[in-house]
Short mmCIF file of C-alpha atoms in Angstrom, two decimals:
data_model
loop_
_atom_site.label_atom_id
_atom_site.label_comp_id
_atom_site.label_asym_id
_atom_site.label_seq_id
_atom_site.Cartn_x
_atom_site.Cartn_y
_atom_site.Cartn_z
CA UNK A 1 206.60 75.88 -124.92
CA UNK A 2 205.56 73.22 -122.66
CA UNK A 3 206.48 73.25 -119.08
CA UNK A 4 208.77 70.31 -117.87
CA UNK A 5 205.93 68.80 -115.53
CA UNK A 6 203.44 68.91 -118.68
CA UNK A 7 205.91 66.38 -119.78
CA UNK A 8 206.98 64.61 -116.93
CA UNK A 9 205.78 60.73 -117.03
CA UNK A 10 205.70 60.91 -113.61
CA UNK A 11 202.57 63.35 -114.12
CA UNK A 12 201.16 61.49 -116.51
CA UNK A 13 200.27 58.81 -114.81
CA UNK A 14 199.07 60.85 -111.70
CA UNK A 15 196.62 61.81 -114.84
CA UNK A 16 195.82 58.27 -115.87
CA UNK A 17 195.21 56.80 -112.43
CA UNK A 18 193.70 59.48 -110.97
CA UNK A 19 191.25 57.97 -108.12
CA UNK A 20 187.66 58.08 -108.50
CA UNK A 21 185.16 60.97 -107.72
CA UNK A 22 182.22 60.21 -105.26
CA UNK A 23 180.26 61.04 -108.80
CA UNK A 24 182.40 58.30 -110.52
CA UNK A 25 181.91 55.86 -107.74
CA UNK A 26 177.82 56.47 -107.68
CA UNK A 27 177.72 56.03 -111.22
CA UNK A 28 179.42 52.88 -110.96
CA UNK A 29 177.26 51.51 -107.98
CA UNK A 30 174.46 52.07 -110.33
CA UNK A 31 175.91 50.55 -113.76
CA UNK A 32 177.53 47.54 -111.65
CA UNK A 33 176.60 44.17 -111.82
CA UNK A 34 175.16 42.97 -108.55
CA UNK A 35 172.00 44.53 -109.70
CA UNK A 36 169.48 42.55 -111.03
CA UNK A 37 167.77 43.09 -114.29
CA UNK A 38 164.04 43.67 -113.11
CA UNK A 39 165.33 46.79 -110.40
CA UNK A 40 167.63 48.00 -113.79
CA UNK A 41 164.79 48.15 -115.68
CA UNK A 42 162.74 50.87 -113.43
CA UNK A 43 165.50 53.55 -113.50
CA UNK A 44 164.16 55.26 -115.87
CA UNK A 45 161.11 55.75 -113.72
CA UNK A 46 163.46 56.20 -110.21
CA UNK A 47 166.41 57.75 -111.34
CA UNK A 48 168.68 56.36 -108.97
CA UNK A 49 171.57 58.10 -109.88
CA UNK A 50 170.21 61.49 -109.78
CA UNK A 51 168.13 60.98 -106.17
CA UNK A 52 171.04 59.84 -104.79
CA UNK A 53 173.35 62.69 -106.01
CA UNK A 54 170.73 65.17 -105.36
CA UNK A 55 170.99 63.42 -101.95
CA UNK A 56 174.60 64.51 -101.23
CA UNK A 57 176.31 61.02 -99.70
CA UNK A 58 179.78 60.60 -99.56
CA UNK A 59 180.86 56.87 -100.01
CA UNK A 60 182.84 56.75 -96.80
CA UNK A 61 179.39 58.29 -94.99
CA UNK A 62 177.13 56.39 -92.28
CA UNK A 63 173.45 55.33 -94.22
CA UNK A 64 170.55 54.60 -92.90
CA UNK A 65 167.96 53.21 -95.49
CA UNK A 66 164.73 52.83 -93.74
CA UNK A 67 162.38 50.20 -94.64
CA UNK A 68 164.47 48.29 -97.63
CA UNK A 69 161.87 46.31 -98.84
CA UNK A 70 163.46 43.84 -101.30
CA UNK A 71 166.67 45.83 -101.83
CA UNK A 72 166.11 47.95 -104.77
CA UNK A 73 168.25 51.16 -103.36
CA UNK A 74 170.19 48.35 -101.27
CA UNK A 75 171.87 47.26 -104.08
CA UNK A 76 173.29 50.74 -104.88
CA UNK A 77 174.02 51.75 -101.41
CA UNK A 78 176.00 48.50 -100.20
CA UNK A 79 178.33 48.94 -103.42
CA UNK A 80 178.25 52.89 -103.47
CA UNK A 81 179.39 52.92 -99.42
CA UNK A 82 182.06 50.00 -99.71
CA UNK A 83 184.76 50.24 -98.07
CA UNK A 84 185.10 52.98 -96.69
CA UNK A 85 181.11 53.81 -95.50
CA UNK A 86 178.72 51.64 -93.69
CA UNK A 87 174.86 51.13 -94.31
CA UNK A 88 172.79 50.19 -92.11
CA UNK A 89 169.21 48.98 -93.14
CA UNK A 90 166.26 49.05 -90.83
CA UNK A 91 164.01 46.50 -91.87
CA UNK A 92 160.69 45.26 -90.49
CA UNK A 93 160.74 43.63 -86.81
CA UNK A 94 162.13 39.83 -86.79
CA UNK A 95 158.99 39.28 -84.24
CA UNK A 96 156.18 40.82 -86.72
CA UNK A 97 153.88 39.23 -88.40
CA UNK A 98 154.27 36.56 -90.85
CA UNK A 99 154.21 38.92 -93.55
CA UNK A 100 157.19 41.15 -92.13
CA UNK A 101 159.11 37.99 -91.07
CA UNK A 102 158.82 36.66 -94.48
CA UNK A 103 160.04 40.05 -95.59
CA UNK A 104 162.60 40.24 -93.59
CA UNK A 105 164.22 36.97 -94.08
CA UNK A 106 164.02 37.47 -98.03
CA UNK A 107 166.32 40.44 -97.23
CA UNK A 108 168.94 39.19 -94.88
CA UNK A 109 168.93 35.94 -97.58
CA UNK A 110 170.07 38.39 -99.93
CA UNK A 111 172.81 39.78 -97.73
CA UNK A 112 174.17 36.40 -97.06
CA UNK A 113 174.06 35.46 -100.60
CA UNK A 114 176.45 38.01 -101.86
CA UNK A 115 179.37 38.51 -99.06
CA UNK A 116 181.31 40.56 -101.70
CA UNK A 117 178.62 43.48 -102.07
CA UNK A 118 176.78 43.08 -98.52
CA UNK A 119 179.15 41.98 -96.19
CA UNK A 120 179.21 45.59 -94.56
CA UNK A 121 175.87 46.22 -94.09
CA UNK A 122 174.19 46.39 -90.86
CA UNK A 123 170.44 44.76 -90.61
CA UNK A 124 168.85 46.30 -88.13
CA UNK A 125 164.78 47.01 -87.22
CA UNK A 126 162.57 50.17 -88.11
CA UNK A 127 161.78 52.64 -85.12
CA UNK A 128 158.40 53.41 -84.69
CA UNK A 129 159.38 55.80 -81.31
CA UNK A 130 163.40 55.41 -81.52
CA UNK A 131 165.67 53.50 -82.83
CA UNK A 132 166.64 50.19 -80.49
CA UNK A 133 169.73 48.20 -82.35
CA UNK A 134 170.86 50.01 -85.31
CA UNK A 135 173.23 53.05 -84.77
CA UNK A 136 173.92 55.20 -81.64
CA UNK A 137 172.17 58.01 -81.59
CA UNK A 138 173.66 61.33 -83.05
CA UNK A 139 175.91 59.25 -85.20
CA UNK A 140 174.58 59.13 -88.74
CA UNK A 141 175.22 61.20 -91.64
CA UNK A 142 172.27 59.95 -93.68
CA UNK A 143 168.88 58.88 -93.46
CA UNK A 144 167.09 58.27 -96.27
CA UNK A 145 163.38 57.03 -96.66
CA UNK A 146 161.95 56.05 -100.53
CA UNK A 147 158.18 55.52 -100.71
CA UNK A 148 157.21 54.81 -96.84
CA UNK A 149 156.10 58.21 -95.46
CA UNK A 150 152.19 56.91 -96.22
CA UNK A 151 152.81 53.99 -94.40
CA UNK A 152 153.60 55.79 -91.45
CA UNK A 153 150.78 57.89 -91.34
CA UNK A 154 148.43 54.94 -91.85
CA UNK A 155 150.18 53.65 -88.97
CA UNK A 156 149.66 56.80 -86.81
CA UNK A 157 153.58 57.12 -86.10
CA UNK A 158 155.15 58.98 -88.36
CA UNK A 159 156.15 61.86 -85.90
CA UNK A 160 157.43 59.72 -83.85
CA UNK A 161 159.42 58.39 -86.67
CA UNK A 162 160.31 61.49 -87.87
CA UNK A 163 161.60 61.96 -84.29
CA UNK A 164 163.63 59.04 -84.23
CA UNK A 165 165.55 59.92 -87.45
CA UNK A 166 166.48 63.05 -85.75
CA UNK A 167 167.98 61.98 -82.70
CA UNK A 168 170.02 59.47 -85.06
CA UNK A 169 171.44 62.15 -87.23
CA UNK A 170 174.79 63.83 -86.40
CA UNK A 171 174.30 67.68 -86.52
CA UNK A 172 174.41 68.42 -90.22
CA UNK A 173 173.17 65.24 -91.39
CA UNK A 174 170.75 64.49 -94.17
CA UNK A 175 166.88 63.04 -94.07
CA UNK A 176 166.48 62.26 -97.67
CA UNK A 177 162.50 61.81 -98.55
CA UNK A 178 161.05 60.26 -101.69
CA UNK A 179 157.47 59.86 -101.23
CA UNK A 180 154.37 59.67 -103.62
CA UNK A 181 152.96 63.24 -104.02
CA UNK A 182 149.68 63.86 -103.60
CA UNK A 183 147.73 67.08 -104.69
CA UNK A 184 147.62 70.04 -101.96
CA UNK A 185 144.67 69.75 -99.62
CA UNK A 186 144.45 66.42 -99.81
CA UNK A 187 142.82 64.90 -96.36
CA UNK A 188 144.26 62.69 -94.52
CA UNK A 189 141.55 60.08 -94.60
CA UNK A 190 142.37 60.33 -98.89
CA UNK A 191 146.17 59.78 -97.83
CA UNK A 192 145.60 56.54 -96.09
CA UNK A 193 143.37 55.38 -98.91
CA UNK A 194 144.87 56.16 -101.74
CA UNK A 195 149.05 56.24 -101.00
CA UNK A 196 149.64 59.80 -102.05
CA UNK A 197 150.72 62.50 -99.79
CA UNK A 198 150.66 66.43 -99.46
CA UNK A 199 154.11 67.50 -99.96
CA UNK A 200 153.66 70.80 -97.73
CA UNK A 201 152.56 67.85 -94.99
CA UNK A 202 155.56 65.91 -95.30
CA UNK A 203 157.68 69.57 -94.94
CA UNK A 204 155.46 70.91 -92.19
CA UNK A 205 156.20 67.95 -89.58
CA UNK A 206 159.58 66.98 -90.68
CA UNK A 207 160.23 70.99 -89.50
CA UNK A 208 158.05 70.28 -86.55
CA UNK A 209 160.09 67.35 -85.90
CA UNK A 210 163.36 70.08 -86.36
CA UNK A 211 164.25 69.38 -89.60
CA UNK A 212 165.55 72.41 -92.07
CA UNK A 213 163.88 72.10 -95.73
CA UNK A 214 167.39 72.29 -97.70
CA UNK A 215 166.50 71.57 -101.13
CA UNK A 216 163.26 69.82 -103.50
CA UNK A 217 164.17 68.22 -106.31
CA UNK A 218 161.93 67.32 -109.49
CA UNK A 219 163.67 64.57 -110.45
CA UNK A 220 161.08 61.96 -109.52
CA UNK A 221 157.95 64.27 -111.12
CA UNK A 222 155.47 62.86 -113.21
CA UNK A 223 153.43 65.47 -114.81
CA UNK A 224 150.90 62.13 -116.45
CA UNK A 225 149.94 60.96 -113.05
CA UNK A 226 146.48 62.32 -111.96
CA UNK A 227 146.77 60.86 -108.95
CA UNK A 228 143.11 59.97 -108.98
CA UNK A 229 143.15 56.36 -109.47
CA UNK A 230 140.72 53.84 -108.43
CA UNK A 231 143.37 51.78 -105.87
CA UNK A 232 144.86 54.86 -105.32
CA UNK A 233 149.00 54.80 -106.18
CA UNK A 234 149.06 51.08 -106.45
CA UNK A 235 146.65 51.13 -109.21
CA UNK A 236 150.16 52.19 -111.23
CA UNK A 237 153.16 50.32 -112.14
CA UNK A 238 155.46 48.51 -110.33
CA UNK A 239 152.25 47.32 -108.28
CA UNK A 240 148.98 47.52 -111.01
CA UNK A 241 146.59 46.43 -108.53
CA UNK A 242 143.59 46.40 -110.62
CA UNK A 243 145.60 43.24 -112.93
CA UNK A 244 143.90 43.97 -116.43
CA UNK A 245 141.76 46.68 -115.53
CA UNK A 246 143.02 49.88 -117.42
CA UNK A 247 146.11 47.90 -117.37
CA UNK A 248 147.42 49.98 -120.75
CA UNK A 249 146.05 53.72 -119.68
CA UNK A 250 147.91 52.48 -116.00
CA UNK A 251 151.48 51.51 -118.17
CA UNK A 252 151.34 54.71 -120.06
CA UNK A 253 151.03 56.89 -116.95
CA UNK A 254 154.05 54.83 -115.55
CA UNK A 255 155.19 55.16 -111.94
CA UNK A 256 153.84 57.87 -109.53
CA UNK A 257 154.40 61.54 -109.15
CA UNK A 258 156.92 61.87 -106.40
CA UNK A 259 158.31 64.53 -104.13
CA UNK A 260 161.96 64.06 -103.20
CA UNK A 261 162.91 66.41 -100.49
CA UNK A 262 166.25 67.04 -98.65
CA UNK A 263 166.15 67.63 -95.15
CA UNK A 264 169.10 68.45 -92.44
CA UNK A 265 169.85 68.17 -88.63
CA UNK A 266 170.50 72.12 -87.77
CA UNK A 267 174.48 71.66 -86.60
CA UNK A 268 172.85 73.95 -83.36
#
């Protein structure tokens, strides 16, 4: 026989209207309209869903995205963290060089143009030492990082970087890596040329930096890339550097072998 609350309406509709997992609510940030159609189309290749779950955030969470770029992983964040979260995005300097001003200002354009999804988010500047006008330090639950680590190392600062993200993490928070894998031994001279980048590198000075190694994921694998390519990662999609050249053999590899690595703040 079936209990009295199995058929109480009054537990129905707690069933019906039940509020939204964190799951449900990334899933939706994803599927949702204020994407556009060209960053829908690479999910298959960037798995948004699944880095970001793998991840851990909680929508009412503090985010830092480092280095936004045009927004692709903006567009899930802002939506995913609303209302109840804040991201913060820590773009190149407003006093850089044309380039990076031009960069930047395509980015806050896009915040202004869409109050509804980006009206929370915080635009601040990349740290290079610390950060300078983002988030107090020891405040954020998340930092997260998609493609940049090379960069960095080009740029001879990526300790230092790694360094900043720490002292902006709350004990327990998350560093959140996704960064084009290169194979092991790979010299650093070959890292600066060609994009990829050891993953036992990336692990050995995040730790040095006091990171914990928490979890690797091989979501973002790509068992076709070679990683021997003649401009080095850009020679593959989204980029294809080399225009025609190999354009077909560069299509069917598809985007770049990746390591995506969770990292946390030790709470002591």
């Amino acid at each position: 026989m079936l209990s009295a609350l199995a058929l109480s309406p009054l537990a129905l509709g707690a069933t019906a209207f039940a509020a939204p997992t964190p799951e449900d609510k990334l899933r939706a940030a994803v599927d949702g309209p204020q994407r556009s159609a060209a960053n829908r189309a690479r999910d298959g290749a960037r798995h948004p869903y699944e880095t970001l779950a793998f991840f851990g955030l909680r929508p009412d969470a503090q985010v830092i995205e480092i280095a936004p770029g045009g927004g692709w992983y903006t567009e899930i964040l802002a939506a995913y963290l609303s209302p109840k979260g804040r991201l913060y995005a820590a773009h190149e300097p407003a006093e850089g060089s044309p380039g990076q001003q031009r960069a930047r200002k395509a980015f806050a354009d896009k915040l202004v143009a869409d109050p509804a999804t980006y009206g929370r988010v915080v635009l601040g500047t990349l740290p290079v030492e610390r950060f300078t006008d983002i988030h107090p330090p020891g405040g954020a639950d998340a930092v997260l990082t998609f493609r940049n680590i090379h960069n960095w190392i080009s740029d001879g600062h990526f300790d230092e970087t790694l360094r900043a993200f720490f002292a902006v993490l709350k004990p327990g928070g998350v560093l959140g890596v996704e960064e084009h894998r290169a194979l092991p031994g790979t010299s650093l001279s070959q890292v600066i040329a060609s994009g990829y980048v050891p993953q036992d590198f990336v692990v050995d000075r995040a730790r040095a930096a006091g990171f914990r190694l928490a979890a690797i994921s091989e979501i973002n694998a790509n068992p076709r890339d070679t990683h021997d390519h003649a401009r080095g990662v850009w020679s593959l999609p989204p980029t294809l550097r080399g225009g025609e050249v190999d354009r077909a053999k560069y299509l069917a590899i598809g985007e770049s072998d990746r390591m995506t690595l969770r990292f946390v703040k030790p709470a002591r």
